[in-house]
PDB file of C-alpha atoms in Angstrom:
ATOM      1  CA  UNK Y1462     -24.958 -29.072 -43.023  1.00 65.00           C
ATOM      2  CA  UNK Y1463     -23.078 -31.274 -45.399  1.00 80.00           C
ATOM      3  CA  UNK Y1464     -21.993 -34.263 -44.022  1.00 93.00           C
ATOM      4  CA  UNK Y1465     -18.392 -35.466 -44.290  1.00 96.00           C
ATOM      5  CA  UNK Y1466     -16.899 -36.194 -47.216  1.00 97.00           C
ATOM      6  CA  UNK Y1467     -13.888 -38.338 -48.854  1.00 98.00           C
ATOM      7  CA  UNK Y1468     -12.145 -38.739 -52.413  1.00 97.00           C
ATOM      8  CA  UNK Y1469     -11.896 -40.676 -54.132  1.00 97.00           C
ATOM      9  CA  UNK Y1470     -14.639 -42.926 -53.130  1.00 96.00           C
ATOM     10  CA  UNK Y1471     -12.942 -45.999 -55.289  1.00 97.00           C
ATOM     11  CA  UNK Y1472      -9.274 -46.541 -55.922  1.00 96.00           C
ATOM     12  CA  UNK Y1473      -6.849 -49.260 -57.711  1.00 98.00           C
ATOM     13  CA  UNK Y1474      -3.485 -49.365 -56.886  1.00 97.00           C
ATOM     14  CA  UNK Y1475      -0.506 -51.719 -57.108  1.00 97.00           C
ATOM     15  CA  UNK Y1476       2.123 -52.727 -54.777  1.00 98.00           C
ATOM     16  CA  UNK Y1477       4.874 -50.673 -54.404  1.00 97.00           C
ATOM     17  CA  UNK Y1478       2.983 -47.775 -55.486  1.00 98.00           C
ATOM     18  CA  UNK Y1479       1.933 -44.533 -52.943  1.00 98.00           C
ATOM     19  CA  UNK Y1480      -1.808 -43.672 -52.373  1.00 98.00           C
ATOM     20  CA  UNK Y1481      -3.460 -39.945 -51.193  1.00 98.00           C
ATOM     21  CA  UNK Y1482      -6.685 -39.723 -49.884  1.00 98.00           C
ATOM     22  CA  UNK Y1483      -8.724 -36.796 -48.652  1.00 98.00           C
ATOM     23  CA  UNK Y1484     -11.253 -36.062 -46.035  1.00 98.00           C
ATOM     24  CA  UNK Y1485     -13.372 -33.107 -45.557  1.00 98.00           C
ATOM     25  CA  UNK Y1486     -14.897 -32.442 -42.250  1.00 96.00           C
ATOM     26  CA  UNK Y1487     -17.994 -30.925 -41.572  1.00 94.00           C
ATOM     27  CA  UNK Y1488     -18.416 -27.463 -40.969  1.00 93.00           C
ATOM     28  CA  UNK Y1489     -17.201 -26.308 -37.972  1.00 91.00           C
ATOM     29  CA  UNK Y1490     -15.826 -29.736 -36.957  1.00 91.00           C
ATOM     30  CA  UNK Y1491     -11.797 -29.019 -35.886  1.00 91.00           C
ATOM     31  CA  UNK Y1492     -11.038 -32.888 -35.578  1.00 92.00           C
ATOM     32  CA  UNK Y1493     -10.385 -35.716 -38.055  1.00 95.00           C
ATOM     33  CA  UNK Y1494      -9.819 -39.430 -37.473  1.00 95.00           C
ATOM     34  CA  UNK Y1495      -8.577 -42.142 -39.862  1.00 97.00           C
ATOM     35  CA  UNK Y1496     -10.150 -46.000 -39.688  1.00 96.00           C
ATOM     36  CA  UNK Y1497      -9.063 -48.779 -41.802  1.00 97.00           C
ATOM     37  CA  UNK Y1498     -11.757 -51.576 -41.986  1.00 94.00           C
ATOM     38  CA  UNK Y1499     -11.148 -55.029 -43.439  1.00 92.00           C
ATOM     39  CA  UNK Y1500     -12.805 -58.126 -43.077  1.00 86.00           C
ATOM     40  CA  UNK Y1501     -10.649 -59.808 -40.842  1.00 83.00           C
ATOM     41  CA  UNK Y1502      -9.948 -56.853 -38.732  1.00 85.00           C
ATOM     42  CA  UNK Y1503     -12.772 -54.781 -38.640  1.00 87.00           C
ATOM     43  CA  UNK Y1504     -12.428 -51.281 -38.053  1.00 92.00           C
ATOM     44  CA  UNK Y1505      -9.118 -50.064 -36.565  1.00 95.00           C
ATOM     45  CA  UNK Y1506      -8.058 -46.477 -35.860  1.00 95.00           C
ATOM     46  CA  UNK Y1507      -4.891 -44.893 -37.623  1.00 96.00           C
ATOM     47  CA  UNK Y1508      -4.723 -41.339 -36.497  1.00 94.00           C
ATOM     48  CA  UNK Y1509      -6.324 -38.689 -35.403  1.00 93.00           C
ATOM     49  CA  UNK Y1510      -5.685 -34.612 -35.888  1.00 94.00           C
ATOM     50  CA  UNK Y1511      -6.893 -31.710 -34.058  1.00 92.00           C
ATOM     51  CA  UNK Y1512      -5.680 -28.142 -35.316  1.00 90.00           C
ATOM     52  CA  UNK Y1513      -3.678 -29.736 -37.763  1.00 93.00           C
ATOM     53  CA  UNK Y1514      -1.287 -31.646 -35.169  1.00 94.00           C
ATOM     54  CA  UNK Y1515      -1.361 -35.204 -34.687  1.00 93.00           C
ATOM     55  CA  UNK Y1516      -2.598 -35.648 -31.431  1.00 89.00           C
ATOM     56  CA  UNK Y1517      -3.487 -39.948 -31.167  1.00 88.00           C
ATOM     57  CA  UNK Y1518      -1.977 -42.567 -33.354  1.00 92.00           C
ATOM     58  CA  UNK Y1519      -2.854 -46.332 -33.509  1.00 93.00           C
ATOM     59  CA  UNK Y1520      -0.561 -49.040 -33.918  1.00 92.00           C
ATOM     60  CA  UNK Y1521      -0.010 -48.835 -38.255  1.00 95.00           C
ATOM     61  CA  UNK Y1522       3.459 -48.727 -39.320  1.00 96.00           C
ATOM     62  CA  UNK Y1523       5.343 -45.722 -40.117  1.00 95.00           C
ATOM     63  CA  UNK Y1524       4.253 -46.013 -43.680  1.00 97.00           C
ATOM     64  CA  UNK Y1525       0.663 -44.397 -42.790  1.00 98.00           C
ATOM     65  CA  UNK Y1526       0.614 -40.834 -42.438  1.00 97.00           C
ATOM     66  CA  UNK Y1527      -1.483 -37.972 -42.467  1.00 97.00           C
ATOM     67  CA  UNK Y1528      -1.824 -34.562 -41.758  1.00 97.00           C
ATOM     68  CA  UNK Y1529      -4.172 -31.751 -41.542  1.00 97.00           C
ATOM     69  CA  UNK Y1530      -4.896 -28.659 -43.298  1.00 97.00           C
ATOM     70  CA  UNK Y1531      -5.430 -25.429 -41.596  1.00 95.00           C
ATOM     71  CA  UNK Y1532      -9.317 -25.267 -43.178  1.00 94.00           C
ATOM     72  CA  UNK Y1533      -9.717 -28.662 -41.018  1.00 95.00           C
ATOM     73  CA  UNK Y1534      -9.158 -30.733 -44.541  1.00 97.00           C
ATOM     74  CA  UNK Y1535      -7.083 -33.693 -43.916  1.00 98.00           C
ATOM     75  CA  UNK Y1536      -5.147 -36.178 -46.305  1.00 98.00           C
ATOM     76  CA  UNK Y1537      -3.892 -40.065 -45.450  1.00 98.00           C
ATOM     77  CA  UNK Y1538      -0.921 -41.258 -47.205  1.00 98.00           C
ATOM     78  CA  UNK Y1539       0.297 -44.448 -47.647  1.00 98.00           C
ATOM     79  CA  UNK Y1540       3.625 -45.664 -49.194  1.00 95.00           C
ATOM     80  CA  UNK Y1541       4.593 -48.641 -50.383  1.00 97.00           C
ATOM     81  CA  UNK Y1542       1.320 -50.439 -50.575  1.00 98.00           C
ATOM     82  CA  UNK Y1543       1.039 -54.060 -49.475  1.00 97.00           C
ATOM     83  CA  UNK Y1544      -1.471 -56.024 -50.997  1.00 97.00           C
ATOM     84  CA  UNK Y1545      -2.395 -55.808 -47.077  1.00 95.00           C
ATOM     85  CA  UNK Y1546      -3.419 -52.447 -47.037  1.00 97.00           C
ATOM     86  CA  UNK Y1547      -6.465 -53.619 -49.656  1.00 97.00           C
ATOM     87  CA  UNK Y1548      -9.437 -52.060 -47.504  1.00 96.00           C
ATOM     88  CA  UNK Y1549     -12.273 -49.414 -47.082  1.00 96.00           C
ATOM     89  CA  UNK Y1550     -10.386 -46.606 -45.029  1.00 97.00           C
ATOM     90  CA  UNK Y1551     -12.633 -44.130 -42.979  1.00 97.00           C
ATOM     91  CA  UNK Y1552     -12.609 -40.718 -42.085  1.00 97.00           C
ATOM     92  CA  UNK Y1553     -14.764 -39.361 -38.932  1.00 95.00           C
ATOM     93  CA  UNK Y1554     -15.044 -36.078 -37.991  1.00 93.00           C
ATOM     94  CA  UNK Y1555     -16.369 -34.761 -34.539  1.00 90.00           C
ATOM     95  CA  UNK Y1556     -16.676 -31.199 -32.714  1.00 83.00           C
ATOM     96  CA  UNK Y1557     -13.862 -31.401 -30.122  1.00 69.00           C
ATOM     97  CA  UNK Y1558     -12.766 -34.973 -30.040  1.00 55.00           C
ATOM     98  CA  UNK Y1559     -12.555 -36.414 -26.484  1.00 54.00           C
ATOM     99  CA  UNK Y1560     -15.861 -38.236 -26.264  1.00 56.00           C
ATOM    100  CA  UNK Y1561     -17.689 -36.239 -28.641  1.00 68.00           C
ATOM    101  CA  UNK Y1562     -19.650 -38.257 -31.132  1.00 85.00           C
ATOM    102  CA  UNK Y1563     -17.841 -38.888 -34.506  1.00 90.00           C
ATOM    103  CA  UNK Y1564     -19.307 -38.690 -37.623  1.00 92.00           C
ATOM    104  CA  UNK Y1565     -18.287 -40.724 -40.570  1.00 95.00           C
ATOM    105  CA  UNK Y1566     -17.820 -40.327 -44.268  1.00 96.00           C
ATOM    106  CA  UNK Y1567     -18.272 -42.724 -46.861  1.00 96.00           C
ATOM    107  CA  UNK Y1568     -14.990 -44.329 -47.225  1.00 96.00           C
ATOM    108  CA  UNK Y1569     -12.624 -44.655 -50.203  1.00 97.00           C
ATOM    109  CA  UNK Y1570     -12.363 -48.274 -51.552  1.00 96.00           C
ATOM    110  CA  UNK Y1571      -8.473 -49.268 -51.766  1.00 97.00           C
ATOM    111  CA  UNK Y1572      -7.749 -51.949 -53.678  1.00 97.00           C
ATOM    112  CA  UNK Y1573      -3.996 -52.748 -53.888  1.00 97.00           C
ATOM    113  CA  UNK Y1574      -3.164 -55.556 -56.556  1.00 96.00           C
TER     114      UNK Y1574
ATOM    115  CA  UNK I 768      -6.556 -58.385 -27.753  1.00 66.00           C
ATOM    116  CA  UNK I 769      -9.914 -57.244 -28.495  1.00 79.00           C
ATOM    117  CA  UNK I 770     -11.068 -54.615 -25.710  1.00 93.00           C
ATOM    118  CA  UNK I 771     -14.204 -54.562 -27.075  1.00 96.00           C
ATOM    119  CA  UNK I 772     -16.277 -57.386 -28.039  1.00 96.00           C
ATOM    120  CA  UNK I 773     -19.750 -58.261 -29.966  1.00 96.00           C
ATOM    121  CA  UNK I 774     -20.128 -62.027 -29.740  1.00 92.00           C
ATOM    122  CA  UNK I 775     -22.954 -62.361 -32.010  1.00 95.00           C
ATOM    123  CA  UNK I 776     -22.024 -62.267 -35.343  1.00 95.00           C
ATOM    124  CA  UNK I 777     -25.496 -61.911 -36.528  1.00 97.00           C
ATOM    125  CA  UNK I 778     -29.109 -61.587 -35.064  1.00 97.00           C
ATOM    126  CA  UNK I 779     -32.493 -62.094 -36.724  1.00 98.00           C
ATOM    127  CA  UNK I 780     -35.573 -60.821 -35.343  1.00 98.00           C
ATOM    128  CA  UNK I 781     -39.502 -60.426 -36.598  1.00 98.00           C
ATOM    129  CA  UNK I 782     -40.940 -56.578 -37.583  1.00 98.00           C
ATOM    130  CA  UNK I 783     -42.342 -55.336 -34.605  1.00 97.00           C
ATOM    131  CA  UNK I 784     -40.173 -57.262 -31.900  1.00 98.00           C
ATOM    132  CA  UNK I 785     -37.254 -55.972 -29.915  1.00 98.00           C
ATOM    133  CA  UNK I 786     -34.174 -56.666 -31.288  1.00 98.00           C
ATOM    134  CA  UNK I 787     -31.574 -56.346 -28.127  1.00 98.00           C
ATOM    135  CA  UNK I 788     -27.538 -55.871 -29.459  1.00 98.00           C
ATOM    136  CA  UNK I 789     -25.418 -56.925 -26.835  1.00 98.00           C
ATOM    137  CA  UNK I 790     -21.325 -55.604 -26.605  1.00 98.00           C
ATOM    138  CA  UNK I 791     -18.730 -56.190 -23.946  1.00 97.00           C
ATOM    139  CA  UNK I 792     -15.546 -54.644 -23.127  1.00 97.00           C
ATOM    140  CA  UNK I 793     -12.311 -55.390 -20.700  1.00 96.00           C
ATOM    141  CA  UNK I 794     -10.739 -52.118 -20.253  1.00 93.00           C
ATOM    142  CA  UNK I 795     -12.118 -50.289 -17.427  1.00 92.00           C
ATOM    143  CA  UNK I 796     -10.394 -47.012 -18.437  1.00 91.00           C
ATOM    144  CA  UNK I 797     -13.299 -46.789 -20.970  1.00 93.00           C
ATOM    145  CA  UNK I 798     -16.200 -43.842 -19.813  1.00 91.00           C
ATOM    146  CA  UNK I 799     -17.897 -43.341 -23.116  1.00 92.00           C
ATOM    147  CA  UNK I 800     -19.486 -45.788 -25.457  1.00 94.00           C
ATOM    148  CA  UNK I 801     -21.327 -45.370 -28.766  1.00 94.00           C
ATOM    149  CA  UNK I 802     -23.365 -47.518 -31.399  1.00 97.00           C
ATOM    150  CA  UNK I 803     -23.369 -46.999 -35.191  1.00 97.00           C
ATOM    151  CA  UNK I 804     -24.788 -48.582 -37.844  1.00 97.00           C
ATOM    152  CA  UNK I 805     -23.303 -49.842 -41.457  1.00 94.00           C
ATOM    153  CA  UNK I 806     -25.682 -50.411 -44.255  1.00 92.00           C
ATOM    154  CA  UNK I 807     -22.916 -51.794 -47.677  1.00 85.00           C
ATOM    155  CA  UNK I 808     -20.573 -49.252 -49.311  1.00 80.00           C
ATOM    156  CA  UNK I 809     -21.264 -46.953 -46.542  1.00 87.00           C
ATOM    157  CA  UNK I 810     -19.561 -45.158 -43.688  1.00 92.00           C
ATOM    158  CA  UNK I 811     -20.954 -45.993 -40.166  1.00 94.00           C
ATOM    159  CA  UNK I 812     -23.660 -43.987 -39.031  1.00 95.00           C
ATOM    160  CA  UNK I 813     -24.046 -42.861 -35.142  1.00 93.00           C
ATOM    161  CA  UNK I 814     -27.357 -43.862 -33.474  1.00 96.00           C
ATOM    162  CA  UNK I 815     -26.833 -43.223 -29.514  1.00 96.00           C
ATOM    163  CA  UNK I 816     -24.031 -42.959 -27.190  1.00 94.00           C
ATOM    164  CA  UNK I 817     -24.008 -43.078 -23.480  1.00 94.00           C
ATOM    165  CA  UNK I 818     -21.265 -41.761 -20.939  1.00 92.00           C
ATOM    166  CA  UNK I 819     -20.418 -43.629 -17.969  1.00 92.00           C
ATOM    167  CA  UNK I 820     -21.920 -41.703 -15.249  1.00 93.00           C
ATOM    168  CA  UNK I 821     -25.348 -42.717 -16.546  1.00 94.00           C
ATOM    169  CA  UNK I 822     -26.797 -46.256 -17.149  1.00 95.00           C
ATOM    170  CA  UNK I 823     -29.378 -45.260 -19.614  1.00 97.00           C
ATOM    171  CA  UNK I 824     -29.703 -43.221 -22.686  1.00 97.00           C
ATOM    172  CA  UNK I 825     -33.128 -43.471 -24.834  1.00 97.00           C
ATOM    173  CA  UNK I 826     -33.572 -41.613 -28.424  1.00 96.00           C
ATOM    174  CA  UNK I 827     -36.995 -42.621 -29.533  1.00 97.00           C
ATOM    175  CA  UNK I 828     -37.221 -46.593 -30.824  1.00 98.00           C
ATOM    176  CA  UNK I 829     -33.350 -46.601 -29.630  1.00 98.00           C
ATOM    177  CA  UNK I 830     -31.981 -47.267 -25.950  1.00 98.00           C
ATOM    178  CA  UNK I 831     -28.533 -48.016 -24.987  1.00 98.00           C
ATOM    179  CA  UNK I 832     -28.265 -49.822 -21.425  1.00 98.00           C
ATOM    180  CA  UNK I 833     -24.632 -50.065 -19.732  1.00 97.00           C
ATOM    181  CA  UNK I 834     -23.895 -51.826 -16.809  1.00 97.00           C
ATOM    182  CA  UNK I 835     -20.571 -50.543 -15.120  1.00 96.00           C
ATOM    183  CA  UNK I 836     -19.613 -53.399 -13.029  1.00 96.00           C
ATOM    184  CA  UNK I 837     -20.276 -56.028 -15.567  1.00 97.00           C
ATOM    185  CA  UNK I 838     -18.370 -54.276 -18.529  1.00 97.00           C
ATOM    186  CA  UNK I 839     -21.392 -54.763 -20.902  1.00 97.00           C
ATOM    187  CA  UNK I 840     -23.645 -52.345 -22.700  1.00 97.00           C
ATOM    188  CA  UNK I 841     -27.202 -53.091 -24.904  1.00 98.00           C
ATOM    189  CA  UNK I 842     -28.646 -51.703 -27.547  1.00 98.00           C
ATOM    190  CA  UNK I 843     -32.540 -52.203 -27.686  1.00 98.00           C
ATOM    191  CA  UNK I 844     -34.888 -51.068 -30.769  1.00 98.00           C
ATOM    192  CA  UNK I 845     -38.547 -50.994 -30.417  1.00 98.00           C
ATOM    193  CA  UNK I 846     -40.023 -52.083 -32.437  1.00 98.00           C
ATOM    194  CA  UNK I 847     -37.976 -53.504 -35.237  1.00 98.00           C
ATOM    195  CA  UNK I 848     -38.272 -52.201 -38.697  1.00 97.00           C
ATOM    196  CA  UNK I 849     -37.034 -53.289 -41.983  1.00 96.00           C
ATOM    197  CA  UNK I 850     -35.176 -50.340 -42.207  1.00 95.00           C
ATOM    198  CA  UNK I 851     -33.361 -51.656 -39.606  1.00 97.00           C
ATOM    199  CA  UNK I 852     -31.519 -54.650 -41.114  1.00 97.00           C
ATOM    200  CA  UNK I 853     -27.617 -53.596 -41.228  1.00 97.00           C
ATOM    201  CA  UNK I 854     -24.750 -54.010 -39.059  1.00 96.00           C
ATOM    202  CA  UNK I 855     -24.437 -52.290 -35.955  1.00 98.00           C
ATOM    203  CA  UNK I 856     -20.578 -51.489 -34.236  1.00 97.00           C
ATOM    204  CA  UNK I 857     -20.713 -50.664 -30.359  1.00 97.00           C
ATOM    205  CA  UNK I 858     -17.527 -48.681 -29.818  1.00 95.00           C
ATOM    206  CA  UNK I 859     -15.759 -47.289 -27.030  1.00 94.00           C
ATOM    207  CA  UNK I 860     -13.282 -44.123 -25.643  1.00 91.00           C
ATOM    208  CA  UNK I 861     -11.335 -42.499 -22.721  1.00 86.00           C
ATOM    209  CA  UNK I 862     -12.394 -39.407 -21.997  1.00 72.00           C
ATOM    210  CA  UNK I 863     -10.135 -37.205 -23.823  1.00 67.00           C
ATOM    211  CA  UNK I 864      -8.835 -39.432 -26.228  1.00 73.00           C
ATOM    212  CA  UNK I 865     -10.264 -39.339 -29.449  1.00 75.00           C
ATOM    213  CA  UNK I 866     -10.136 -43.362 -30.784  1.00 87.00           C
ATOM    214  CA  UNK I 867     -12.781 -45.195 -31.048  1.00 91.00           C
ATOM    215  CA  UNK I 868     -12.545 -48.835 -30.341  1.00 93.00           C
ATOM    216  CA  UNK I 869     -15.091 -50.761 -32.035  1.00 95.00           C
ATOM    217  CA  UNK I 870     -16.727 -54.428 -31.547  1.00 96.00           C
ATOM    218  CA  UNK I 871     -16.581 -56.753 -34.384  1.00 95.00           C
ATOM    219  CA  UNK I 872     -19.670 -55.621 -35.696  1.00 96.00           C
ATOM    220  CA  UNK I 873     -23.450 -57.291 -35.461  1.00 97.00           C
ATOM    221  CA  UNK I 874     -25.513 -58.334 -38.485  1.00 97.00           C
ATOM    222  CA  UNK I 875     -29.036 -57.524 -37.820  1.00 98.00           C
ATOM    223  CA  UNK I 876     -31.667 -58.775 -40.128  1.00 98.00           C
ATOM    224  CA  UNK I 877     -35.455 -57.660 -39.678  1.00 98.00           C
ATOM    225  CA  UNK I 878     -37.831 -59.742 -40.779  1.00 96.00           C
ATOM    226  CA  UNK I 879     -41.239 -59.348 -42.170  1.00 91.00           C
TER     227      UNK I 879
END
């Protein structure tokens, strides 16, 4: 099976601007969670989906956002980047959620200068 | 406040020892817990997870130890390999909910 996959894998922004990224899950896997990790924070969650609702959220302002496609894809959006939001954002997908084991992509690389 | 906590920023141990990862939480609504581990420019990678009605879970060189009333779970890999060297996350979860709260992160270097 082909593991999970995000694009881009590097991106350059600048503040102000709007960024999309994408996940896809592997096969078969119905739900998708979003991590930011920085340095000084480590790895945080955003959001998770499950049949393309949102069904957890962690404590990011309003201007993260996702959603989820019905083929289990899922895009992360964020508006008005911060020089803040500079980190390596995660994607995870898992069977059923609950305490299923999650299995992570690569990460895209955000830079916001 | 962090729920879940790795104290030891970094660990190095010789080829062929144990190397024992040690992670701590506070919130007793937790009843799964997992370990991954991070090599550079990659996404985490699971290793072994453990639910809370058991206090051991062993996948070849890899155990996980958790001890309920203490709030603290171990990793233990035996024996150390070079492969090994990364950084390894203990995480845990409610039952149910799908977030993962993750530890600070350990930096494990293997020795030769």
């Amino acid at each position: 099976k082909a593991g999970v996959t995000q694009t881009p894998r590097y991106l350059i922004k600048t503040r102000g601007q709007q960024v999309t990224l994408s996940c896809s899950p592997i096969s078969g896997h119905r739900s998708v969670s979003w991590y930011q990790q920085t340095p000084g924070q480590g790895l945080q969650f955003l959001f998770e989906y499950f049949s393309e609702t949102q069904r957890n959220k962690g404590n990011f302002p309003g201007r993260f956002s996702g959603r989820q496609f019905s083929n289990s894809r899922s895009e992360m959006n964020v508006s008005t980047l911060e020089l803040g939001d500079s980190a390596l954002y995660l994607c995870a997908s898992s069977f059923a959620g609950g305490g299923n084991e999650q299995f992570f992509g690569p990460g895209t690389r955000l830079t916001v200068l | 406040d962090q729920q879940v906590k790795q104290n030891s920023p970094s660990l190095s141990v010789q080829e062929g020892r144990i190397s024992i990862l040690n992670c701590d939480y506070t919130n007793s609504m937790f009843d799964y817990f997992l370990w991954y581990k991070k090599y550079p420019a990659e996404g985490p990678t699971f290793l072994i997870s453990i639910s809370s009605i058991k206090d051991k879970n062993e996948d070849g060189r890899f155990t996980v130890f958790l001890n309920k009333s203490a709030k603290h779970l171990s990793l233990h890999i035996v024996p150390s390999q070079p492969g090994d060297s990364a950084v390894y996350f203990c995480a845990a979860s409610r039952e149910g909910a799908q977030k993962l709260v993750f530890g600070q992160g350990t930096r494990l270097t293997i020795n030769p």
